[in-house]
Tab-separated table of C-alpha atoms and ligand atoms in Angstrom:
chain	number	residue	atom	x	y	z
A	215	MET	CA	8.731	4.311	28.632
A	216	SER	CA	8.246	0.748	27.223
A	217	PRO	CA	8.611	0.186	23.587
A	218	ASP	CA	5.193	-0.665	23.882
A	219	LEU	CA	3.994	2.302	25.347
A	220	GLU	CA	5.650	4.510	22.568
A	221	LEU	CA	4.168	2.276	19.955
A	222	ARG	CA	0.733	2.816	21.163
A	223	GLU	CA	1.367	6.504	21.556
A	224	ARG	CA	2.869	6.970	17.811
A	225	LEU	CA	0.038	5.024	16.556
A	226	ALA	CA	-2.205	7.153	18.185
A	227	GLY	CA	-0.678	10.373	17.188
A	228	VAL	CA	-0.688	9.167	13.600
A	229	ASP	CA	-4.180	8.235	13.582
A	230	ALA	CA	-5.159	11.578	15.364
A	231	ALA	CA	-2.990	13.537	12.409
A	232	ILE	CA	-5.080	11.382	9.798
A	233	ALA	CA	-8.067	12.238	11.342
A	234	GLU	CA	-7.375	15.825	11.407
A	235	ALA	CA	-6.250	16.159	7.530
A	236	ALA	CA	-9.546	14.186	6.745
A	237	ARG	CA	-11.710	17.026	8.607
A	238	GLU	CA	-9.250	19.707	6.773
A	239	ALA	CA	-10.150	18.002	3.304
A	240	GLY	CA	-13.816	17.562	4.149
A	241	ARG	CA	-13.572	13.883	4.188
A	242	ASP	CA	-14.822	11.162	6.430
A	243	GLY	CA	-11.743	9.810	8.143
A	244	SER	CA	-13.348	6.409	9.022
A	245	GLN	CA	-13.394	5.473	5.217
A	246	LEU	CA	-9.286	5.717	5.292
A	247	THR	CA	-7.411	2.417	5.249
A	248	ARG	CA	-4.120	3.036	7.097
A	249	ILE	CA	-1.866	0.470	6.574
A	250	VAL	CA	1.402	0.085	8.642
A	251	VAL	CA	4.506	-0.789	6.830
A	252	THR	CA	6.380	-2.957	8.762
A	253	LYS	CA	9.418	-4.158	6.626
A	254	PHE	CA	12.500	-4.846	8.498
A	255	HIS	CA	10.414	-5.498	12.045
A	256	SER	CA	9.909	-8.834	13.281
A	257	ALA	CA	6.875	-10.965	13.477
A	258	GLY	CA	6.568	-10.245	17.116
A	259	PHE	CA	6.666	-6.490	16.368
A	260	VAL	CA	3.606	-6.894	13.943
A	261	ARG	CA	2.190	-9.008	16.576
A	262	GLN	CA	2.340	-6.104	19.210
A	263	LEU	CA	0.698	-3.785	16.464
A	264	ALA	CA	-2.168	-6.454	16.069
A	265	GLU	CA	-2.783	-6.382	19.694
A	266	LEU	CA	-3.091	-2.446	19.268
A	267	GLY	CA	-5.731	-3.343	16.819
A	268	VAL	CA	-4.065	-2.791	13.724
A	269	ARG	CA	-5.734	-4.748	10.909
A	270	ASP	CA	-3.659	-3.777	7.861
A	271	VAL	CA	0.253	-4.117	7.228
A	272	GLY	CA	2.325	-3.825	4.292
A	273	GLU	CA	5.583	-5.301	3.286
A	274	ASN	CA	8.148	-4.851	0.580
A	275	ARG	CA	9.862	-7.958	0.300
A	276	HIS	CA	8.429	-11.258	-0.368
A	277	GLN	CA	10.742	-13.335	1.167
A	278	GLU	CA	10.486	-11.438	4.613
A	279	ALA	CA	6.573	-10.852	4.258
A	280	SER	CA	5.911	-14.725	3.566
A	281	VAL	CA	7.733	-15.719	6.954
A	282	LYS	CA	5.805	-13.207	8.887
A	283	ALA	CA	2.736	-13.962	7.401
A	284	ALA	CA	2.903	-17.689	7.951
A	285	GLU	CA	3.914	-16.993	11.715
A	286	LEU	CA	1.004	-14.757	12.367
A	287	THR	CA	-1.936	-16.421	10.682
A	288	GLY	CA	-4.765	-16.287	12.933
A	289	LEU	CA	-4.519	-12.709	13.935
A	290	GLY	CA	-6.877	-11.699	11.015
A	291	LEU	CA	-4.004	-9.154	9.469
A	292	ASN	CA	-4.523	-7.918	5.905
A	293	TRP	CA	-1.294	-8.244	4.242
A	294	HIS	CA	-0.361	-5.526	1.637
A	295	PHE	CA	2.521	-6.014	-0.903
A	296	VAL	CA	3.912	-2.513	-1.766
A	297	GLY	CA	7.596	-3.646	-3.071
A	298	GLN	CA	8.397	-4.300	-6.425
A	299	LEU	CA	7.137	-7.661	-7.621
A	300	GLN	CA	8.902	-10.081	-9.994
A	301	SER	CA	6.665	-12.206	-11.896
A	302	ASN	CA	8.088	-15.488	-10.638
A	303	LYS	CA	7.377	-14.399	-6.987
A	304	ALA	CA	3.949	-13.171	-7.834
A	305	LYS	CA	2.330	-16.708	-7.478
A	306	ALA	CA	3.684	-16.980	-3.963
A	307	VAL	CA	2.996	-13.519	-2.715
A	308	ARG	CA	-0.674	-14.178	-3.809
A	309	ARG	CA	-0.822	-16.644	-1.238
A	310	TYR	CA	-0.660	-14.656	1.563
A	311	ALA	CA	-1.507	-11.099	0.122
A	312	ARG	CA	-4.876	-9.176	0.569
A	313	ALA	CA	-3.367	-6.743	-2.023
A	314	VAL	CA	-0.966	-5.950	-4.153
A	315	HIS	CA	0.070	-2.057	-4.639
A	316	SER	CA	2.894	-2.394	-6.925
A	317	VAL	CA	1.345	-3.768	-10.453
A	318	ASP	CA	3.185	-1.838	-13.057
A	319	ARG	CA	3.421	-4.775	-15.878
A	320	ASP	CA	1.360	-7.182	-17.974
A	321	SER	CA	3.556	-9.970	-16.675
A	322	VAL	CA	3.071	-9.322	-13.136
A	323	ALA	CA	-0.886	-9.042	-13.582
A	324	ALA	CA	-0.725	-12.406	-15.504
A	325	ALA	CA	1.323	-14.011	-12.986
A	326	LEU	CA	-1.048	-12.858	-10.118
A	327	ALA	CA	-4.166	-14.620	-11.545
A	328	ALA	CA	-5.929	-16.763	-9.731
A	329	PHE	CA	-4.456	-20.312	-9.587
A	330	PRO	CA	-6.775	-23.467	-9.387
A	331	GLY	CA	-7.959	-23.663	-5.699
A	332	ALA	CA	-7.836	-19.830	-4.986
A	333	GLU	CA	-10.944	-18.795	-3.882
A	334	GLU	CA	-10.104	-15.299	-2.432
A	335	PRO	CA	-9.987	-12.428	-5.083
A	336	LEU	CA	-6.605	-10.118	-4.929
A	337	ASP	CA	-6.990	-6.410	-4.602
A	338	VAL	CA	-4.844	-4.853	-7.213
A	339	PHE	CA	-3.175	-1.168	-7.192
A	340	LEU	CA	-1.539	-0.085	-10.329
A	341	GLU	CA	1.766	1.674	-9.431
A	342	LEU	CA	2.231	5.102	-11.280
A	343	ASN	CA	5.777	6.289	-12.032
A	344	LEU	CA	5.918	10.175	-11.040
A	345	THR	CA	9.834	10.651	-11.442
A	346	GLY	CA	10.039	10.400	-15.445
A	347	ASP	CA	12.720	7.961	-14.766
A	348	PRO	CA	12.074	4.529	-16.547
A	349	GLY	CA	14.463	2.894	-13.892
A	350	ARG	CA	12.005	3.493	-11.414
A	351	GLY	CA	8.892	0.971	-10.699
A	352	GLY	CA	5.622	2.032	-11.622
A	353	ILE	CA	3.819	2.961	-15.075
A	354	ASP	CA	3.877	6.013	-16.727
A	355	PRO	CA	0.121	7.564	-15.916
A	356	ASP	CA	-0.171	7.733	-19.812
A	357	ALA	CA	0.147	4.144	-20.325
A	358	LEU	CA	-2.397	3.285	-17.581
A	359	GLU	CA	-5.275	2.183	-19.859
A	360	PRO	CA	-3.892	-0.936	-21.523
A	361	LEU	CA	-2.632	-2.035	-17.984
A	362	ALA	CA	-5.756	-1.647	-16.649
A	363	GLU	CA	-7.845	-3.390	-19.040
A	364	ARG	CA	-5.445	-6.372	-18.404
A	365	VAL	CA	-6.123	-6.486	-14.911
A	366	LEU	CA	-9.766	-6.159	-15.347
A	367	SER	CA	-9.456	-9.248	-17.557
A	368	THR	CA	-7.610	-11.259	-15.449
A	369	PRO	CA	-9.388	-13.779	-13.261
A	370	GLY	CA	-9.122	-13.498	-9.563
A	371	LEU	CA	-8.058	-9.858	-9.608
A	372	VAL	CA	-9.875	-6.821	-8.506
A	373	LEU	CA	-8.736	-3.552	-9.930
A	374	ARG	CA	-8.901	-1.053	-6.863
A	375	GLY	CA	-7.335	1.834	-7.939
A	376	VAL	CA	-3.704	3.524	-8.576
A	377	MET	CA	-0.892	3.731	-6.214
A	378	ALA	CA	2.186	6.119	-5.835
A	379	VAL	CA	5.220	7.266	-3.901
A	380	ALA	CA	5.724	11.138	-4.274
A	381	PRO	CA	9.172	11.735	-5.858
A	382	LEU	CA	11.978	13.413	-4.112
A	383	GLY	CA	12.319	17.051	-4.797
A	384	GLU	CA	8.681	17.808	-5.927
A	385	GLU	CA	6.186	19.231	-3.647
A	386	PRO	CA	4.249	16.133	-2.373
A	387	ARG	CA	0.672	17.739	-3.021
A	388	ARG	CA	1.633	18.798	-6.811
A	389	ALA	CA	2.634	14.923	-7.157
A	390	PHE	CA	-0.631	13.617	-5.518
A	391	ALA	CA	-2.371	16.266	-7.540
A	392	ARG	CA	-1.118	14.083	-10.784
A	393	VAL	CA	-2.148	10.901	-9.122
A	394	ARG	CA	-5.764	12.076	-8.562
A	395	ALA	CA	-6.137	13.083	-12.276
A	396	ALA	CA	-4.524	9.561	-13.212
A	397	SER	CA	-7.201	8.141	-10.910
A	398	ASP	CA	-10.076	10.174	-12.477
A	399	SER	CA	-8.899	9.014	-16.052
A	400	LEU	CA	-8.856	5.512	-14.497
A	401	ARG	CA	-12.347	5.755	-13.557
A	402	LEU	CA	-13.643	6.514	-16.933
A	403	LEU	CA	-12.780	3.036	-17.852
A	404	ALA	CA	-13.176	1.160	-14.393
A	405	PRO	CA	-15.720	3.063	-12.502
A	406	ASP	CA	-15.258	0.860	-9.548
A	407	ALA	CA	-11.343	1.526	-9.107
A	408	VAL	CA	-11.715	4.495	-6.902
A	409	ALA	CA	-9.042	3.861	-4.258
A	410	ILE	CA	-5.781	5.824	-4.213
A	411	SER	CA	-2.958	4.376	-2.530
A	412	ALA	CA	-0.579	7.312	-1.580
A	413	GLY	CA	0.879	9.126	1.303
A	414	MET	CA	3.796	7.724	3.570
A	415	SER	CA	5.134	9.054	7.143
A	416	GLY	CA	6.159	12.233	5.628
A	417	ASP	CA	3.508	13.323	3.504
A	418	PHE	CA	0.153	11.336	4.365
A	419	ARG	CA	-1.639	14.677	4.985
A	420	GLU	CA	-0.753	16.083	1.299
A	421	ALA	CA	-2.040	12.971	0.224
A	422	ILE	CA	-5.304	12.991	1.993
A	423	LEU	CA	-5.786	16.368	0.603
A	424	GLU	CA	-5.620	15.127	-3.013
A	425	GLY	CA	-7.920	12.099	-2.249
A	426	ALA	CA	-5.901	9.337	-0.859
A	427	THR	CA	-8.078	6.268	0.303
A	428	HIS	CA	-5.162	3.807	1.467
A	429	LEU	CA	-2.289	5.411	3.369
A	430	ARG	CA	1.078	3.349	3.730
A	431	ILE	CA	2.592	4.698	6.851
A	432	GLY	CA	6.063	3.088	8.495
A	433	THR	CA	8.390	5.083	10.316
A	434	ALA	CA	6.079	7.728	12.061
A	435	ILE	CA	4.447	4.634	13.582
A	436	THR	CA	6.826	2.024	13.851
A	437	GLY	CA	9.683	4.281	14.802
A	438	LYS	CA	13.319	3.748	12.962
A	439	ARG	CA	13.407	0.704	11.130
A	440	PRO	CA	16.060	-2.020	12.018
A	441	VAL	CA	18.926	-2.459	9.650
A	442	ALA	CA	18.037	-4.690	6.748
A	443	GLY	CA	18.736	-8.148	7.812
B	41	PLP	C1	8.794	1.896	3.049
B	41	PLP	C2	7.399	2.286	2.226
B	41	PLP	C3	6.608	2.948	3.013
B	41	PLP	C4	6.402	3.718	4.161
B	41	PLP	O1	7.731	4.653	4.347
B	41	PLP	P1	7.713	5.487	5.864
B	41	PLP	O2	8.688	6.779	5.288
B	41	PLP	O3	8.549	4.400	6.601
B	41	PLP	O4	6.240	5.987	6.118
B	41	PLP	C5	5.477	3.350	2.015
B	41	PLP	N1	5.432	2.852	1.024
B	41	PLP	C6	6.252	2.161	0.094
B	41	PLP	C7	6.081	1.625	-1.228
B	41	PLP	C8	7.355	1.837	0.973
B	41	PLP	O5	8.240	0.965	0.616
């Protein structure tokens, strides 16, 4: 089988599994955004995905993402930044990203503010830390409110909702139930911030069952990632 064919089949297989989980949850699968996480893969590989109809791609390192985005302009791709973000890189990420899923600090929100000439609003997800380990990225769900206020009052940012990664060692469905609870409380403050970015290759079914709207799926679609360059 050509790699191309394998990729097409994995993509179709994941899309079928997404549709099945949506049915199981009594949800409309066409309302879900499937983001293919392409970190470590080449621009040529991302181009193949675009040819297969993929529109939403995710990256977690600015340097790598900016090079690929520059090479692939004109394909209509939406770039989602899903990795840890330093404030000093935020402005540069804004130039190509449609969404940033990993906002967890005031300083990052401030740095992502529209710069003069930036017409396009940037979609923002607040990253939750579900581990209880402050060394991890993300904000404690109990501390969400001030950060949400900050994003809501920052020009050029659209608060879409919350994002989370299920911690290792916790049953994913339980972890995603906590994300859903955080999303419910965020919506009291920001009724339009209904999105939930959750679910990766190993747990997107559980995420869909707990209300995920944006799935970040890498290896189940791309196959094994090349070693970091
Ligand atoms: C790499 C990555 C993913 C995708 O992970 P897979 O297990 O390959 O599906 C999703 N979210 C984030 C934040 C990532 O860094």
